[in-house]
PDB file of C-alpha atoms and ligand atoms in Angstrom:
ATOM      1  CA  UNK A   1     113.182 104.603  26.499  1.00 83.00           C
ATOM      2  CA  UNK A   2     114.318 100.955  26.140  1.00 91.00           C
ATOM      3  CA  UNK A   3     117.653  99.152  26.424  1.00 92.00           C
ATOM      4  CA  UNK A   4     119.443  96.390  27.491  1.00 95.00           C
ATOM      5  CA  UNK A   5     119.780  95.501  31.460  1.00 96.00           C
ATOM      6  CA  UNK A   6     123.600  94.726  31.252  1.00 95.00           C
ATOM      7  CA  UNK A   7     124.162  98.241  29.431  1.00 92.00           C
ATOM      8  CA  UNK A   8     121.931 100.381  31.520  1.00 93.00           C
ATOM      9  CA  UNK A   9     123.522  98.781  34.940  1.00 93.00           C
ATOM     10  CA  UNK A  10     127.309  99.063  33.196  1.00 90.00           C
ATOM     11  CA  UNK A  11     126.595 102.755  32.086  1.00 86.00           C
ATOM     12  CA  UNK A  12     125.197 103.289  35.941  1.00 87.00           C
ATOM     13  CA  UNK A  13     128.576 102.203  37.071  1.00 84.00           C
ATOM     14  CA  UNK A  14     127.568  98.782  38.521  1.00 91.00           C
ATOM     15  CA  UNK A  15     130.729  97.966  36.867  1.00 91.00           C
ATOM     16  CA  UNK A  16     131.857  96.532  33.751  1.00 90.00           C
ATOM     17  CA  UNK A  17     129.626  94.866  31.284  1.00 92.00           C
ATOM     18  CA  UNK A  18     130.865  91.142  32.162  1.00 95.00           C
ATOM     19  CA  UNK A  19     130.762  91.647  36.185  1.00 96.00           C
ATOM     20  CA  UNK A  20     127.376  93.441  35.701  1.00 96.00           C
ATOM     21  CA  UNK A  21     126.354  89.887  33.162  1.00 96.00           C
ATOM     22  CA  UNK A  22     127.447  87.832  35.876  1.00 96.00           C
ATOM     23  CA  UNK A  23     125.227  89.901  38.478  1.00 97.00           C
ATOM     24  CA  UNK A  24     122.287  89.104  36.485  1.00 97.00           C
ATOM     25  CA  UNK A  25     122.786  85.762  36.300  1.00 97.00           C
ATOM     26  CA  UNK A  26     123.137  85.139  39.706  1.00 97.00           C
ATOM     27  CA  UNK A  27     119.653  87.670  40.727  1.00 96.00           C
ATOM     28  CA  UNK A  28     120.755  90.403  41.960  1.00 97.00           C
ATOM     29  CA  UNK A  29     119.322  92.201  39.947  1.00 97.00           C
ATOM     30  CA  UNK A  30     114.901  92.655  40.104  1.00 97.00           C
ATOM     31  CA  UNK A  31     112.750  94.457  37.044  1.00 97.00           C
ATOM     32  CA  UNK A  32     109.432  95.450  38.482  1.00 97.00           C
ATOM     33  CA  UNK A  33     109.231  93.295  41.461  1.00 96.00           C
ATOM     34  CA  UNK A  34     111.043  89.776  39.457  1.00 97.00           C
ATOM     35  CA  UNK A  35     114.306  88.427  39.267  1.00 97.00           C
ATOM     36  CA  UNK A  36     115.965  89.251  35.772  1.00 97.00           C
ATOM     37  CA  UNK A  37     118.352  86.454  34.917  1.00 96.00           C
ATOM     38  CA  UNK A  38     119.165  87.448  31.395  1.00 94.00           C
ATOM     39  CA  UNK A  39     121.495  90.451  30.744  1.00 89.00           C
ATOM     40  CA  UNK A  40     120.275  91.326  26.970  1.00 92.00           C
ATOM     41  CA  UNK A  41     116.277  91.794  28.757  1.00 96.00           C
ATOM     42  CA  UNK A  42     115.098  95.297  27.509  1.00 96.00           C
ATOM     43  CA  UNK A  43     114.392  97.511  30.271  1.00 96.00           C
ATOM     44  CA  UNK A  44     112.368 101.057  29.839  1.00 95.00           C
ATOM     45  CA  UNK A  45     114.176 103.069  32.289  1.00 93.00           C
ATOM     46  CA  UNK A  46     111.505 105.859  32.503  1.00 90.00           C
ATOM     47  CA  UNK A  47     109.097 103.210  33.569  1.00 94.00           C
ATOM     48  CA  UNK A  48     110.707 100.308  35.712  1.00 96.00           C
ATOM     49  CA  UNK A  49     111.649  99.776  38.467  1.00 97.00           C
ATOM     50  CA  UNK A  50     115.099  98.330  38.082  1.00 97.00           C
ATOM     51  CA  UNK A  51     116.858  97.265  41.608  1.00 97.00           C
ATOM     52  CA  UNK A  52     120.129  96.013  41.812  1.00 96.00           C
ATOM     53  CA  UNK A  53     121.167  94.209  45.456  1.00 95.00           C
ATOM     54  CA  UNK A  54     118.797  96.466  47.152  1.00 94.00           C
ATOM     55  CA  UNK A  55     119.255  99.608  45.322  1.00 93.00           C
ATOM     56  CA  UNK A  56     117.124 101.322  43.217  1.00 95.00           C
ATOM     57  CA  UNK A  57     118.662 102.085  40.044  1.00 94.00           C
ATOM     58  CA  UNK A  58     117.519 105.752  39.037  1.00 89.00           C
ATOM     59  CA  UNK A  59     119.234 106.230  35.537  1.00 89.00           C
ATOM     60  CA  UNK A  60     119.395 109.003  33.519  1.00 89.00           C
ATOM     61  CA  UNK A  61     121.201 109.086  30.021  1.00 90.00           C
ATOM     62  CA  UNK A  62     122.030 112.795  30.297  1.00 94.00           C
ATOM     63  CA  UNK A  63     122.831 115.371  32.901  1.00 95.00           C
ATOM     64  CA  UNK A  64     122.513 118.879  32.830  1.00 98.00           C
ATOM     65  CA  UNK A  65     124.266 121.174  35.691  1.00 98.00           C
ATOM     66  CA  UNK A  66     124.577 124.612  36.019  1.00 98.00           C
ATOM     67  CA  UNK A  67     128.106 125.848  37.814  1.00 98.00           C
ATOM     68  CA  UNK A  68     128.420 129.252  39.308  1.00 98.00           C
ATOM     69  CA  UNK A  69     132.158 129.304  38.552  1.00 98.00           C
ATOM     70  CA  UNK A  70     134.681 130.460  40.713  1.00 98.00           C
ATOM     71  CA  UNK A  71     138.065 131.890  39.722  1.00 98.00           C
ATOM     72  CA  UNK A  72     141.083 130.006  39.573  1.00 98.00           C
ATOM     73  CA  UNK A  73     139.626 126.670  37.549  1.00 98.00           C
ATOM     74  CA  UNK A  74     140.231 125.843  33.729  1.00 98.00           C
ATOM     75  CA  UNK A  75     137.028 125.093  31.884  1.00 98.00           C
ATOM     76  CA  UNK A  76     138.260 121.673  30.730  1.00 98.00           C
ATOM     77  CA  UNK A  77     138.429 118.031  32.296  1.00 97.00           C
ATOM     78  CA  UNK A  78     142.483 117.379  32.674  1.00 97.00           C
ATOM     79  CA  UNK A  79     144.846 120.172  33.091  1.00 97.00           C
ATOM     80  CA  UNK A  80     148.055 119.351  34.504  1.00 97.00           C
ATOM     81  CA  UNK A  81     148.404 123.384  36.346  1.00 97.00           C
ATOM     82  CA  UNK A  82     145.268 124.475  37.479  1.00 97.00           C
ATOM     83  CA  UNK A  83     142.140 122.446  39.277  1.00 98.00           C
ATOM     84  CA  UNK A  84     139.132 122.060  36.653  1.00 98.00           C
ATOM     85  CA  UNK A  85     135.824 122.746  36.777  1.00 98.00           C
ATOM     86  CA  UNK A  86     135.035 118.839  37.039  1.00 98.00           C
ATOM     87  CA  UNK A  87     137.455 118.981  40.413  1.00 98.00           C
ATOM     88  CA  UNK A  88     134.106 120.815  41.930  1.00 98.00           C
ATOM     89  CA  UNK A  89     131.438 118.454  41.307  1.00 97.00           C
ATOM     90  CA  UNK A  90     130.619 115.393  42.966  1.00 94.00           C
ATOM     91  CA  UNK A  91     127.870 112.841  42.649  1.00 88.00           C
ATOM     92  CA  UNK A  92     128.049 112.329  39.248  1.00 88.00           C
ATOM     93  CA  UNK A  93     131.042 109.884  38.768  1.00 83.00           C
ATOM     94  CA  UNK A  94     129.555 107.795  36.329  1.00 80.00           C
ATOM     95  CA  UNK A  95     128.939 109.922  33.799  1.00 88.00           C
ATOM     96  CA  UNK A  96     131.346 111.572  31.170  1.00 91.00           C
ATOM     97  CA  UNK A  97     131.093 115.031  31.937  1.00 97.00           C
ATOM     98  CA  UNK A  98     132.369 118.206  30.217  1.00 98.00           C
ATOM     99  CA  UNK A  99     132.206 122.009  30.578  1.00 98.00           C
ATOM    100  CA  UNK A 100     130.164 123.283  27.752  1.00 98.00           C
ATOM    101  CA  UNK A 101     132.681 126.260  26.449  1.00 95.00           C
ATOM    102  CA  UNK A 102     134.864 128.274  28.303  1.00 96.00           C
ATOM    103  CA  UNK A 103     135.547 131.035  30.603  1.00 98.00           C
ATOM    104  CA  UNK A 104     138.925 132.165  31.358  1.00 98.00           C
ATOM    105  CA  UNK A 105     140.489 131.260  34.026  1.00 98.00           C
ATOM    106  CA  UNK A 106     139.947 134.369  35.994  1.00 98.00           C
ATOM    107  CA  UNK A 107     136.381 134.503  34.686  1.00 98.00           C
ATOM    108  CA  UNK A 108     133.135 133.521  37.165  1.00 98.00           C
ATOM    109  CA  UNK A 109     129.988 133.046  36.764  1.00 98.00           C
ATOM    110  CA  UNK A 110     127.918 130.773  34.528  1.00 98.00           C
ATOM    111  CA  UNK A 111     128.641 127.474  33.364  1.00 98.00           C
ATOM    112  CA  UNK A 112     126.790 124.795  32.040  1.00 98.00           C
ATOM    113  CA  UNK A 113     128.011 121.229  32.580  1.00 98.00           C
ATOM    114  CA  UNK A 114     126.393 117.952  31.083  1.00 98.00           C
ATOM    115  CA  UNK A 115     127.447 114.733  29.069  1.00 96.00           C
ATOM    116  CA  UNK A 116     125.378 115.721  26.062  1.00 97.00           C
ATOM    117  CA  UNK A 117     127.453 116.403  23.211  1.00 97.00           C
ATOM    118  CA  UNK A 118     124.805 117.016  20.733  1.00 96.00           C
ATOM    119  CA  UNK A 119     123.565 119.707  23.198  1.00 97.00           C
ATOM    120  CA  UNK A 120     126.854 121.060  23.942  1.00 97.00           C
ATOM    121  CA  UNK A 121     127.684 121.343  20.412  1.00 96.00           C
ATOM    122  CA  UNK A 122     124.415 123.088  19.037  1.00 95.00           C
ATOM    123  CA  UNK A 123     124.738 126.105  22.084  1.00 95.00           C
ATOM    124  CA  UNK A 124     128.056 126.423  21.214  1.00 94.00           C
ATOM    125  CA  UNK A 125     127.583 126.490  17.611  1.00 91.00           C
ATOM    126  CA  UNK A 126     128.499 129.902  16.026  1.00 86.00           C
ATOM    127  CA  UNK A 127     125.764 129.789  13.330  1.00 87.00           C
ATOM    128  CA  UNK A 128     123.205 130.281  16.329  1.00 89.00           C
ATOM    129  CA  UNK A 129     124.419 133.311  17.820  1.00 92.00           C
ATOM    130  CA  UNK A 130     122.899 132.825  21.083  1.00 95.00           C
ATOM    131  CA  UNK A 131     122.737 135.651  23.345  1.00 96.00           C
ATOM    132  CA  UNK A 132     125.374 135.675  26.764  1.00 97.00           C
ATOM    133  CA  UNK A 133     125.318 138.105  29.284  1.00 98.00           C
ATOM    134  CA  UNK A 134     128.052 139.211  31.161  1.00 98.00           C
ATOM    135  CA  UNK A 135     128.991 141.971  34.271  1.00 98.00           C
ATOM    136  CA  UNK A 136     132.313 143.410  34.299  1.00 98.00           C
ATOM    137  CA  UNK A 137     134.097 146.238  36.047  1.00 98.00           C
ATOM    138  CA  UNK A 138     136.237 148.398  34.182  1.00 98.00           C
ATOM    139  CA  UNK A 139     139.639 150.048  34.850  1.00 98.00           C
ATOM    140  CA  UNK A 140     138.454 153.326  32.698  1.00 97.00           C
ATOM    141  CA  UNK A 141     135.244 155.076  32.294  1.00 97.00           C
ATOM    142  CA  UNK A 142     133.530 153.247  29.066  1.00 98.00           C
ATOM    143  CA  UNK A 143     131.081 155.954  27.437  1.00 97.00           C
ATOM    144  CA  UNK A 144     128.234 156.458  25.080  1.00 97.00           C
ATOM    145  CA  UNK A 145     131.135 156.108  22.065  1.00 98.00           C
ATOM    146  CA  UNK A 146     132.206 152.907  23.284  1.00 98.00           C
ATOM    147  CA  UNK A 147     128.195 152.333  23.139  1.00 98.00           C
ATOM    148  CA  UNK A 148     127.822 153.095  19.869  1.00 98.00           C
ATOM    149  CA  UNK A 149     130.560 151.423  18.983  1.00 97.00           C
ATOM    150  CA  UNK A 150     129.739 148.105  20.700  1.00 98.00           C
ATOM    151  CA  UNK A 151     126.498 148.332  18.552  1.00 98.00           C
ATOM    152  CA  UNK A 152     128.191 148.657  15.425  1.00 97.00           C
ATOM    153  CA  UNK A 153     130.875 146.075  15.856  1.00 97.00           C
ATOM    154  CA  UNK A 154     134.125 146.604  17.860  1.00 97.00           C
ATOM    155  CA  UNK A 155     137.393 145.627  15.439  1.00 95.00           C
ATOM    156  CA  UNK A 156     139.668 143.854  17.170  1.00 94.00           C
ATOM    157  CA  UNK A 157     143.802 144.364  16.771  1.00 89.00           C
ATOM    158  CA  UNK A 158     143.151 141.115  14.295  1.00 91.00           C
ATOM    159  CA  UNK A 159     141.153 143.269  12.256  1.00 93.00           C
ATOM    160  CA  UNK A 160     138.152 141.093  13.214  1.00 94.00           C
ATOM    161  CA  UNK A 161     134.836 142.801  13.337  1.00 96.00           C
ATOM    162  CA  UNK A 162     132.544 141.721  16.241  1.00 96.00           C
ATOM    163  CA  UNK A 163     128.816 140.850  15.665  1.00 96.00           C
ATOM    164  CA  UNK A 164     126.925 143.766  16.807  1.00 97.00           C
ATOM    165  CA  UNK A 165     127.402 143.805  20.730  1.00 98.00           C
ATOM    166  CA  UNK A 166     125.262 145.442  23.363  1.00 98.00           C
ATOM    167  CA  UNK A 167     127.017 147.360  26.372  1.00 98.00           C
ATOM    168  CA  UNK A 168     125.284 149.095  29.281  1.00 98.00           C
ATOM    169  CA  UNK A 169     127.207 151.096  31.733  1.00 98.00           C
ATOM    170  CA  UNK A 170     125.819 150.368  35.087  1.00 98.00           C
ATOM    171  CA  UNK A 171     127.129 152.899  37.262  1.00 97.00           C
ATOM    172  CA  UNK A 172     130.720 154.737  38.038  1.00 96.00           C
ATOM    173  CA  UNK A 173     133.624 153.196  40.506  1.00 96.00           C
ATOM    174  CA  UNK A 174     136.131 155.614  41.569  1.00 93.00           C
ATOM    175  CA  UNK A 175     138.843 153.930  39.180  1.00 93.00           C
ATOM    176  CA  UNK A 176     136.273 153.183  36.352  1.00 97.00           C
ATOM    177  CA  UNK A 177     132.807 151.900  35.816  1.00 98.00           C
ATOM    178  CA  UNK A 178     130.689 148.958  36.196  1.00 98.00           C
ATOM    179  CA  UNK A 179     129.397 147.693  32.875  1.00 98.00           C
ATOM    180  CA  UNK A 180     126.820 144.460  31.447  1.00 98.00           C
ATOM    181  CA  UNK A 181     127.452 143.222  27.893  1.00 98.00           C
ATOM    182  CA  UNK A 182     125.860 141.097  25.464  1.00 98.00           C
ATOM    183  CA  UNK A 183     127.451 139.001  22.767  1.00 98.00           C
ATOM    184  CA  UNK A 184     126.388 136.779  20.397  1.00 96.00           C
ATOM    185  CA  UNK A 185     129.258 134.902  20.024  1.00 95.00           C
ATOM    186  CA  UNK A 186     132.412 133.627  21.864  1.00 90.00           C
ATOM    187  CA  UNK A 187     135.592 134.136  20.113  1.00 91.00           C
ATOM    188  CA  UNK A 188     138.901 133.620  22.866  1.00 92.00           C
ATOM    189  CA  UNK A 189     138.879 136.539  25.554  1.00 95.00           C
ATOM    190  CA  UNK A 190     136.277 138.348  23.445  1.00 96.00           C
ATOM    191  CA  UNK A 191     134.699 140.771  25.625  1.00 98.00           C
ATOM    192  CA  UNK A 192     138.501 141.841  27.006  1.00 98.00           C
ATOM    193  CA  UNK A 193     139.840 142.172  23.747  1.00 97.00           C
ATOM    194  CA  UNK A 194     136.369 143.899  23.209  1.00 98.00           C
ATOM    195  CA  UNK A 195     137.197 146.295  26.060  1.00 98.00           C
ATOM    196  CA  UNK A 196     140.696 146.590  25.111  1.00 97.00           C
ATOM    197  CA  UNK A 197     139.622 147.731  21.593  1.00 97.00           C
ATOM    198  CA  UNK A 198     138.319 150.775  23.597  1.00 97.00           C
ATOM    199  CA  UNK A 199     141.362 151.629  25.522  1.00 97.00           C
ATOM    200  CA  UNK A 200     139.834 150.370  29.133  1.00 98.00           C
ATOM    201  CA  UNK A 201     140.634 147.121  30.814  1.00 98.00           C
ATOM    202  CA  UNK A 202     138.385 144.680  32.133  1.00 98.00           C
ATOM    203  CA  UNK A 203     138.913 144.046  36.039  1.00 98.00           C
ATOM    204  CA  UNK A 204     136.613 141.746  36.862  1.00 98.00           C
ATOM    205  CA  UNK A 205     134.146 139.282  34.755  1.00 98.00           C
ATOM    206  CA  UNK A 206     130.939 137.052  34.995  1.00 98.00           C
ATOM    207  CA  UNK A 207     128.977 135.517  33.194  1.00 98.00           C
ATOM    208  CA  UNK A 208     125.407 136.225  34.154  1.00 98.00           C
ATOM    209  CA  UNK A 209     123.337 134.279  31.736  1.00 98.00           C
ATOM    210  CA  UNK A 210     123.493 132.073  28.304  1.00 97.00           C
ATOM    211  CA  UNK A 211     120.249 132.408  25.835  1.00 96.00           C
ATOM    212  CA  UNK A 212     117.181 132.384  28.466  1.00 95.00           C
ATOM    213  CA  UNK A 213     119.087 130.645  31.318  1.00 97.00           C
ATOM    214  CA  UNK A 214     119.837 133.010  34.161  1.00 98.00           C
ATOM    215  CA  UNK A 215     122.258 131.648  37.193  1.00 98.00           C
ATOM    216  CA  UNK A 216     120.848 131.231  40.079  1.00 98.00           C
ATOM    217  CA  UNK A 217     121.890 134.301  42.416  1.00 96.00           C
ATOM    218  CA  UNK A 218     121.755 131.603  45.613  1.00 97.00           C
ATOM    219  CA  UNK A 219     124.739 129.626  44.022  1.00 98.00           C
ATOM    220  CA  UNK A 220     127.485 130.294  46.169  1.00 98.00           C
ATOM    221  CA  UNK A 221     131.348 130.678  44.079  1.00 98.00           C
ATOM    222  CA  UNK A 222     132.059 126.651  43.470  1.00 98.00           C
ATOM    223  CA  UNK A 223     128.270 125.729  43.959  1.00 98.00           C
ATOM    224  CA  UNK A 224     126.593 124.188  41.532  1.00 98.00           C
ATOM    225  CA  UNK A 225     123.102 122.316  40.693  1.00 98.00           C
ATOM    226  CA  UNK A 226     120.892 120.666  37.855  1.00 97.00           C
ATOM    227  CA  UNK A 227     119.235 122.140  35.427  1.00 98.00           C
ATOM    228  CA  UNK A 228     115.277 122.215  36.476  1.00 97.00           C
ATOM    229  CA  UNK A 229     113.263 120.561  33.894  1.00 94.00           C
ATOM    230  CA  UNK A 230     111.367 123.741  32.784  1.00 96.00           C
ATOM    231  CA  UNK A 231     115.363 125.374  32.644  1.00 97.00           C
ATOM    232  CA  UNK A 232     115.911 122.620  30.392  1.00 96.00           C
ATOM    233  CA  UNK A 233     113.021 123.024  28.283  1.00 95.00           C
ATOM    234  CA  UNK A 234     113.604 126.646  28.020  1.00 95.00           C
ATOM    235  CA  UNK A 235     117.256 126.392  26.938  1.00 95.00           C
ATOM    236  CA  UNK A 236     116.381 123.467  24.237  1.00 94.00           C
ATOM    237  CA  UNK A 237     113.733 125.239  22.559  1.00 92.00           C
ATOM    238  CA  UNK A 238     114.718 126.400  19.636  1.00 85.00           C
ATOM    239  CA  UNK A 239     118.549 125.720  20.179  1.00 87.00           C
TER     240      UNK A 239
HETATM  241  N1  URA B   1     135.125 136.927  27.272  1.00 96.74           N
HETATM  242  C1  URA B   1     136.323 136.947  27.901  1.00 96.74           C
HETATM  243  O1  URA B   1     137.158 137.802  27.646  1.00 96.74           O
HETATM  244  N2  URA B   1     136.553 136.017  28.847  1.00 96.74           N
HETATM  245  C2  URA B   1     135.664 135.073  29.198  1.00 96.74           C
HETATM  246  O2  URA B   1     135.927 134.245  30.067  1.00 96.74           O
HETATM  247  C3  URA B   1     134.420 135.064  28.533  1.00 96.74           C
HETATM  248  C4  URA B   1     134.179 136.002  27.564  1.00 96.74           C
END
């Protein structure tokens, strides 16, 4: 992938374009071994070695993170109550990141975080009804009604009726049960309102996967890592 030296080494966060111009004109920077002197040379970042006083330059145009999301942060990038989701990743300064979607506040689990728009915005699309998984416990023992009903499409107090949904009750607590749903969609607080449509109230919520991307059980609450490349390829196909 080609582009200019001044752009890749401003987007890297060398600094602005006319420091990082003046850099290059007086050789700090090197392109496979030689001293660039002029900032509009092409550079195929997959393929050279670009090093800048010293330090390799390893750029990427996109970055894809997974989050296992604790409670407590708002799945956005300014909030002027609550920390965001950003506020727990480091390392990645330079590059414009955003959650993709949200999870309530109170909500863990799951949560993919990258600087791809065009990405972001065909998972999130409603016309592709990807599959997300989620565990909840229940105040209130769901049963094989609420099942059925799940499958045929909860209505909501809107009057909304829910793609078809699929619940499994996991086992009994001693106030109510443990339960994993799947939706195809991701209206505002739709599996509580879900739950709510069937008289029981969700205690507790995660989100365990999003289309064919589990997270990764060894995340600790706040933890988060990139995307493998087979993850990646997984996720895209077909999105
Ligand atoms: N449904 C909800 O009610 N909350 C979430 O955070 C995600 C799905």
């Amino acid at each position: 992938m080609e582009m200019r030296l001044d752009k890749l080494l401003a987007s890297y966060g060398i600094g602005s374009r006319k420091e990082v111009k003046n850099y290059i004109r007086k050789g700090f920077v090197t392109v496979n071994g030689k001293i660039i002197k002029n900032d509009d040379y092409k550079v195929d970042y997959q393929q050279d070695e670009i090093i800048f006083d010293g330090e390799v330059i390893e750029y990427r145009p996109y970055v894809y993170l997974m989050l296992n999301k604790p409670q407590g942060y708002v799945c956005a990038t300014k909030d002027n109550l609550h920390p965001t989701v950003l506020d727990l990743i480091f390392g990645y300064e330079n590059y414009d990141l955003f959650p993709v979607g949200r999870l309530d506040l109170d909500t863990e689990g799951l949560l993919l975080i990258t600087n791809d728009g065009d990405f972001a915005h065909r998972l999130l699309a409603p016309s592709r009804h990807h599959s997300k998984v989620y565990f909840a416990s229940i105040e209130g023992k769901m049963n094989q009604e609420d099942v059925a009903a799940f499958k045929q499409g909860i209505v909501l107090d809107t009057g909304y009726r829910c793609k078809e949904a699929n619940l499994e009750i996991l086992e009994e607590t001693e106030t109510g049960c443990n339960v994993k749903i799947e939706i195809f969609e991701g209206k505002f607080h739709q599996i509580k309102k879900m739950v709510a449509a069937c008289n029981k109230k969700v205690i507790y919520l995660k989100r365990l996967s999003i289309k064919n991307l589990q997270l990764d059980r060894t995340l600790e609450l706040g933890d988060f890592r990139e995307l493998s490349p087979m993850e990646l390829v997984d996720l895209m196909n077909d999105l």
